[in-house]
Amino acid sequence: MESTAHSPSIVRPGALKSSFSVEPLAPTIGAEIGNIDLTSPLDDDQYTALRAALVKHKLLVFRDQDISAAQQVALARRFGELEVHPVFPHHPDHPELVMLGGDSKIPGRENIYHSDVSWRERPSMGSMLRCLECPSVGGDTIWVNMAEAYARLPESTRDALDGLLAVHDLLPAFGTRMSTDERAARRAAFPPAVHPVVRTHPETGERVLYVNEAFTTHLLNYIEKNDVRFGIDFRLAEMDLLQYLYRQAAVPEYQVRLKWRPNTIAFWDNRSTQHYAIQDYFPARRRMLRATVIGDVPV
């Protein structure tokens, strides 16, 4: 089966052969891609090799890529259909690009471990973030390999997660930015989504821990999967388990940390990672443009 931008199949390791270089950034996640000019459209071989590198390393970093907003949209669209985010401000000419970053009066609030738009029925396959402006010190971003996080859980915990479902919701993270009427409209348009606590990556078959503290609110069927004495046991045990799972993203051994420079692009797989934008630079500015590729329904 051939791989296309809209019908991905498992990409074989041999597809990594290409003219660009791939330099790992950390033992478990991340690679810097060199010897490539993203101002030119990707040919089929480049696309196939980059998709293979993305799936393998989960985060790709490209330095010194002075591309336009239109070129960023075209590049991201090569990997699939792009979403239009319902809350973040959009680029005036390209609604597929969200504009991220505060100013000297409003700090950013992305400093929480999360996977982009996990509250959608079809969450993101990947996100492509381009740095326009950043401070000389501070404003790094951390990414986490959540397949590794799942694989290194105790076996008894992995067994306990089998069949569990989690609820992901837009409003806890974004509702404070909205009026009462806006919250009601967003709730109607984007009801909470239910996804497996452990999803299977559609291209690798990896098992991935898929809960995050930004959007996952509770476990839907905890009481069905566990024996409890009283209601208080059910609630406390559920919350304890969910908090334990949230904390797996903070394990340094599963992470890589990127120092931004203008014209740096990070492209990551939201199906197998979480990330955390460090807010240590306010009131300096950090301005970014993000394109988000729509994914599949987690299973």
Coordinates of C-alpha atoms in Angstrom, one line a residue:
M1 CA 0.0 0.0 0.0
E2 CA 1.4 3.4 -1.0
S3 CA 1.7 6.2 1.6
T4 CA 0.0 9.5 0.7
A5 CA -0.5 12.6 2.8
H6 CA -4.1 11.6 3.5
S7 CA -3.8 7.8 3.7
P8 CA -0.8 7.1 5.8
S9 CA 0.5 3.5 6.1
I10 CA 3.3 2.0 8.2
V11 CA 6.5 3.5 6.9
R12 CA 9.3 1.0 6.6
P13 CA 12.8 1.9 8.1
G14 CA 14.3 1.8 4.6
A15 CA 12.3 4.9 3.8
L16 CA 14.6 6.9 6.0
K17 CA 17.2 7.0 3.1
S18 CA 17.3 10.5 1.9
S19 CA 19.6 13.4 1.2
F20 CA 18.8 15.2 4.4
S21 CA 20.6 14.4 7.7
V22 CA 18.9 13.1 10.9
E23 CA 20.7 13.8 14.1
P24 CA 19.1 12.4 17.3
L25 CA 18.6 15.0 20.1
A26 CA 18.0 12.7 23.0
P27 CA 18.0 8.9 23.6
T28 CA 14.2 8.5 23.6
I29 CA 12.8 11.4 21.5
G30 CA 13.7 14.1 19.0
A31 CA 15.9 14.5 15.9
E32 CA 17.3 17.6 14.2
I33 CA 16.9 17.5 10.4
G34 CA 19.7 19.1 8.4
N35 CA 20.5 19.7 4.7
I36 CA 17.0 20.5 3.7
D37 CA 15.3 23.7 2.3
L38 CA 11.7 23.9 3.3
T39 CA 11.0 26.9 1.1
S40 CA 10.7 24.3 -1.7
P41 CA 7.8 21.8 -1.9
L42 CA 8.7 18.3 -0.7
D43 CA 9.0 15.7 -3.4
D44 CA 7.5 12.3 -2.8
D45 CA 10.8 10.8 -1.6
Q46 CA 11.4 13.6 0.9
Y47 CA 7.8 13.4 2.2
T48 CA 8.0 9.6 2.7
A49 CA 11.4 9.9 4.4
L50 CA 10.3 12.8 6.7
R51 CA 7.2 11.0 7.7
A52 CA 9.2 7.9 8.6
A53 CA 11.6 10.1 10.6
L54 CA 8.6 11.8 12.4
V55 CA 7.1 8.4 13.3
K56 CA 10.5 7.1 14.5
H57 CA 11.7 10.2 16.4
K58 CA 8.3 11.7 17.3
L59 CA 9.8 15.3 17.1
L60 CA 11.7 16.8 14.2
V61 CA 13.5 20.1 14.5
F62 CA 14.5 22.2 11.4
R63 CA 16.8 25.2 11.9
D64 CA 17.2 28.4 9.8
Q65 CA 14.0 27.9 7.7
D66 CA 13.0 31.4 6.6
I67 CA 9.6 30.4 5.1
S68 CA 6.4 32.4 4.7
A69 CA 3.1 31.7 6.3
A70 CA 1.8 30.4 3.0
Q71 CA 4.8 28.0 2.7
Q72 CA 4.2 26.8 6.3
V73 CA 0.6 26.0 5.4
A74 CA 1.6 24.2 2.3
L75 CA 4.3 22.2 4.1
A76 CA 2.0 21.1 6.9
R77 CA -0.8 20.3 4.5
R78 CA 1.5 17.8 2.8
F79 CA 1.0 15.6 5.8
G80 CA -2.8 15.8 6.0
E81 CA -5.8 18.0 6.4
L82 CA -5.3 21.1 8.6
E83 CA -7.7 22.2 11.4
V84 CA -8.9 25.7 12.2
H85 CA -8.7 26.1 15.9
P86 CA -11.9 27.4 17.5
V87 CA -10.3 29.5 20.3
F88 CA -6.7 30.7 19.4
P89 CA -6.3 33.8 17.2
H90 CA -5.6 33.0 13.6
H91 CA -3.2 34.5 11.1
P92 CA -5.1 37.2 9.1
D93 CA -4.5 35.5 5.7
H94 CA -4.3 31.8 6.8
P95 CA -6.9 30.6 9.3
E96 CA -5.0 27.3 9.5
L97 CA -2.3 29.0 11.4
V98 CA -2.8 29.9 15.0
M99 CA -0.8 32.8 16.5
L100 CA 0.7 31.8 19.9
G101 CA 2.5 34.1 22.4
G102 CA 1.6 36.8 24.8
D103 CA 3.1 40.2 25.1
S104 CA 4.5 42.4 27.8
K105 CA 1.1 42.5 29.6
I106 CA -0.2 39.0 29.0
P107 CA 2.0 35.9 29.6
G108 CA 1.5 32.7 27.7
R109 CA -0.4 29.8 29.4
E110 CA 0.7 26.8 27.5
N111 CA 3.0 25.7 30.4
I112 CA 1.2 22.5 31.2
Y113 CA 1.9 19.0 29.7
H114 CA -0.6 18.3 26.9
S115 CA -1.2 16.8 23.5
D116 CA -2.8 19.3 21.1
V117 CA -6.6 19.2 20.8
S118 CA -7.0 15.8 22.5
W119 CA -10.5 17.1 23.2
R120 CA -11.5 16.6 19.6
E121 CA -13.2 13.4 18.4
R122 CA -10.4 13.2 15.9
P123 CA -7.4 14.7 17.7
S124 CA -4.3 16.0 16.0
M125 CA -1.9 13.8 14.1
G126 CA 0.8 16.4 14.3
S127 CA 1.7 20.0 14.9
M128 CA 4.1 22.2 13.1
L129 CA 5.3 25.2 15.1
R130 CA 7.5 28.0 13.6
C131 CA 9.3 30.5 15.7
L132 CA 9.0 34.1 14.6
E133 CA 10.4 35.8 17.7
C134 CA 11.8 34.6 21.0
P135 CA 14.0 35.8 23.8
S136 CA 17.7 35.1 23.8
V137 CA 17.3 33.2 27.0
G138 CA 14.2 31.3 28.1
G139 CA 11.1 30.1 26.4
D140 CA 12.2 26.6 25.7
T141 CA 9.8 23.8 25.0
I142 CA 9.9 20.2 26.3
W143 CA 8.5 17.2 24.5
V144 CA 7.8 13.8 26.0
N145 CA 7.7 10.3 24.5
M146 CA 4.5 8.9 25.8
A147 CA 5.0 5.5 24.2
E148 CA 8.2 5.2 26.3
A149 CA 6.2 6.4 29.3
Y150 CA 3.6 3.6 28.8
A151 CA 6.3 0.9 28.1
R152 CA 8.1 1.7 31.4
L153 CA 5.0 1.6 33.6
P154 CA 4.9 -1.3 36.0
E155 CA 3.3 -4.4 34.5
S156 CA 0.5 -4.3 37.1
T157 CA -0.3 -0.7 36.2
R158 CA -0.4 -1.5 32.5
D159 CA -2.8 -4.4 33.2
A160 CA -5.0 -2.0 35.3
L161 CA -5.2 0.4 32.3
D162 CA -6.5 -2.1 29.9
G163 CA -9.9 -1.1 28.6
L164 CA -10.0 2.2 30.6
L165 CA -11.6 5.2 28.9
A166 CA -10.8 8.9 29.6
V167 CA -12.8 12.0 29.0
H168 CA -11.1 15.0 27.3
D169 CA -12.7 18.4 27.4
L170 CA -11.9 21.8 25.8
L171 CA -13.5 24.0 28.4
P172 CA -11.3 23.5 31.5
A173 CA -8.3 24.9 29.7
F174 CA -10.0 27.4 27.4
G175 CA -13.2 28.3 29.2
T176 CA -11.7 31.1 31.3
R177 CA -11.0 33.0 28.0
M178 CA -14.7 33.0 27.1
S179 CA -18.0 34.7 28.1
T180 CA -20.9 32.6 29.4
D181 CA -22.5 32.6 26.0
E182 CA -19.2 31.7 24.3
R183 CA -18.8 28.7 26.6
A184 CA -22.3 27.5 25.8
A185 CA -21.6 27.8 22.1
R186 CA -18.3 25.9 22.4
R187 CA -19.9 23.2 24.5
A188 CA -22.5 22.7 21.8
A189 CA -20.0 22.6 19.1
F190 CA -17.3 20.5 20.9
P191 CA -18.8 18.1 23.5
P192 CA -16.3 16.2 25.6
A193 CA -14.6 13.4 23.7
V194 CA -13.9 9.9 25.0
H195 CA -10.6 8.2 24.1
P196 CA -8.7 5.1 25.4
V197 CA -6.4 5.7 28.2
V198 CA -3.9 3.7 26.2
R199 CA -4.1 4.2 22.4
T200 CA -2.5 2.3 19.6
H201 CA -0.3 4.3 17.3
P202 CA -1.8 3.7 13.8
E203 CA 1.5 3.7 12.0
T204 CA 3.8 1.8 14.4
G205 CA 1.4 -0.3 16.5
E206 CA 3.1 1.2 19.7
R207 CA 1.0 1.5 22.8
V208 CA 0.8 5.1 24.0
L209 CA -0.3 6.6 27.3
Y210 CA -2.9 9.1 26.2
V211 CA -4.1 11.2 29.1
N212 CA -2.9 14.7 29.8
E213 CA -3.5 17.2 32.6
A214 CA -4.6 20.0 30.3
F215 CA -7.6 18.3 28.8
T216 CA -8.3 14.9 30.5
T217 CA -10.9 15.5 33.2
H218 CA -11.8 12.0 34.5
L219 CA -11.9 8.3 33.7
L220 CA -15.2 7.3 32.3
N221 CA -15.4 3.6 33.3
Y222 CA -13.1 3.3 36.3
I223 CA -15.8 1.8 38.5
E224 CA -16.7 -0.8 35.9
K225 CA -13.1 -2.0 35.8
N226 CA -12.2 -1.9 39.5
D227 CA -13.8 -3.3 42.7
V228 CA -14.7 -0.6 45.2
R229 CA -16.3 -0.6 48.7
F230 CA -17.8 2.8 48.8
G231 CA -18.3 5.8 46.5
I232 CA -15.4 7.6 48.3
D233 CA -13.1 4.7 47.3
F234 CA -14.1 5.0 43.7
R235 CA -13.5 8.7 43.5
L236 CA -10.3 8.8 45.5
A237 CA -8.8 5.8 43.7
E238 CA -9.8 7.2 40.3
M239 CA -8.2 10.6 41.0
D240 CA -5.1 8.9 42.5
L241 CA -4.6 6.9 39.3
L242 CA -5.2 9.8 37.0
Q243 CA -2.7 12.0 38.9
Y244 CA -0.2 9.2 38.7
L245 CA -0.6 9.0 35.0
Y246 CA -0.4 12.8 34.5
R247 CA 3.0 12.7 36.3
Q248 CA 4.5 10.3 33.8
A249 CA 5.0 13.2 31.4
A250 CA 7.3 14.9 33.8
V251 CA 9.9 12.1 33.8
P252 CA 13.1 13.6 32.4
E253 CA 14.2 10.3 30.9
Y254 CA 11.3 10.5 28.4
Q255 CA 12.0 14.1 27.4
V256 CA 13.9 16.4 25.2
R257 CA 14.2 20.2 25.6
L258 CA 14.5 22.6 22.7
K259 CA 16.0 26.1 22.7
W260 CA 14.2 28.2 20.1
R261 CA 15.8 30.5 17.6
P262 CA 13.9 32.6 15.0
N263 CA 13.1 30.5 11.9
T264 CA 13.3 27.2 13.9
I265 CA 10.5 24.8 13.0
A266 CA 9.4 21.9 15.3
F267 CA 7.1 19.2 13.9
W268 CA 5.9 16.6 16.3
D269 CA 3.6 13.6 16.5
N270 CA 0.7 14.4 18.8
R271 CA -0.4 10.8 18.9
S272 CA 2.7 9.7 20.8
T273 CA 4.0 12.8 22.6
Q274 CA 3.1 15.6 25.0
H275 CA 4.8 18.9 25.3
Y276 CA 5.2 21.8 27.7
A277 CA 6.0 25.4 26.7
I278 CA 8.1 26.9 29.5
Q279 CA 6.9 30.3 30.7
D280 CA 10.1 31.7 32.2
Y281 CA 10.7 34.7 29.9
F282 CA 7.7 37.0 30.7
P283 CA 7.5 40.0 30.0
A284 CA 9.8 39.3 27.0
R285 CA 7.9 38.2 23.8
R286 CA 7.8 34.8 22.1
R287 CA 5.7 34.7 18.9
M288 CA 4.9 31.5 17.1
L289 CA 2.7 30.2 14.2
R290 CA 1.3 26.7 14.5
A291 CA -0.4 24.5 11.9
T292 CA -2.2 21.4 13.2
V293 CA -2.7 18.3 11.1
I294 CA -6.0 16.5 11.8
G295 CA -5.5 12.8 12.9
D296 CA -7.7 9.8 13.3
V297 CA -10.1 8.5 16.0
P298 CA -7.9 7.0 18.8
V299 CA -8.3 3.3 19.3

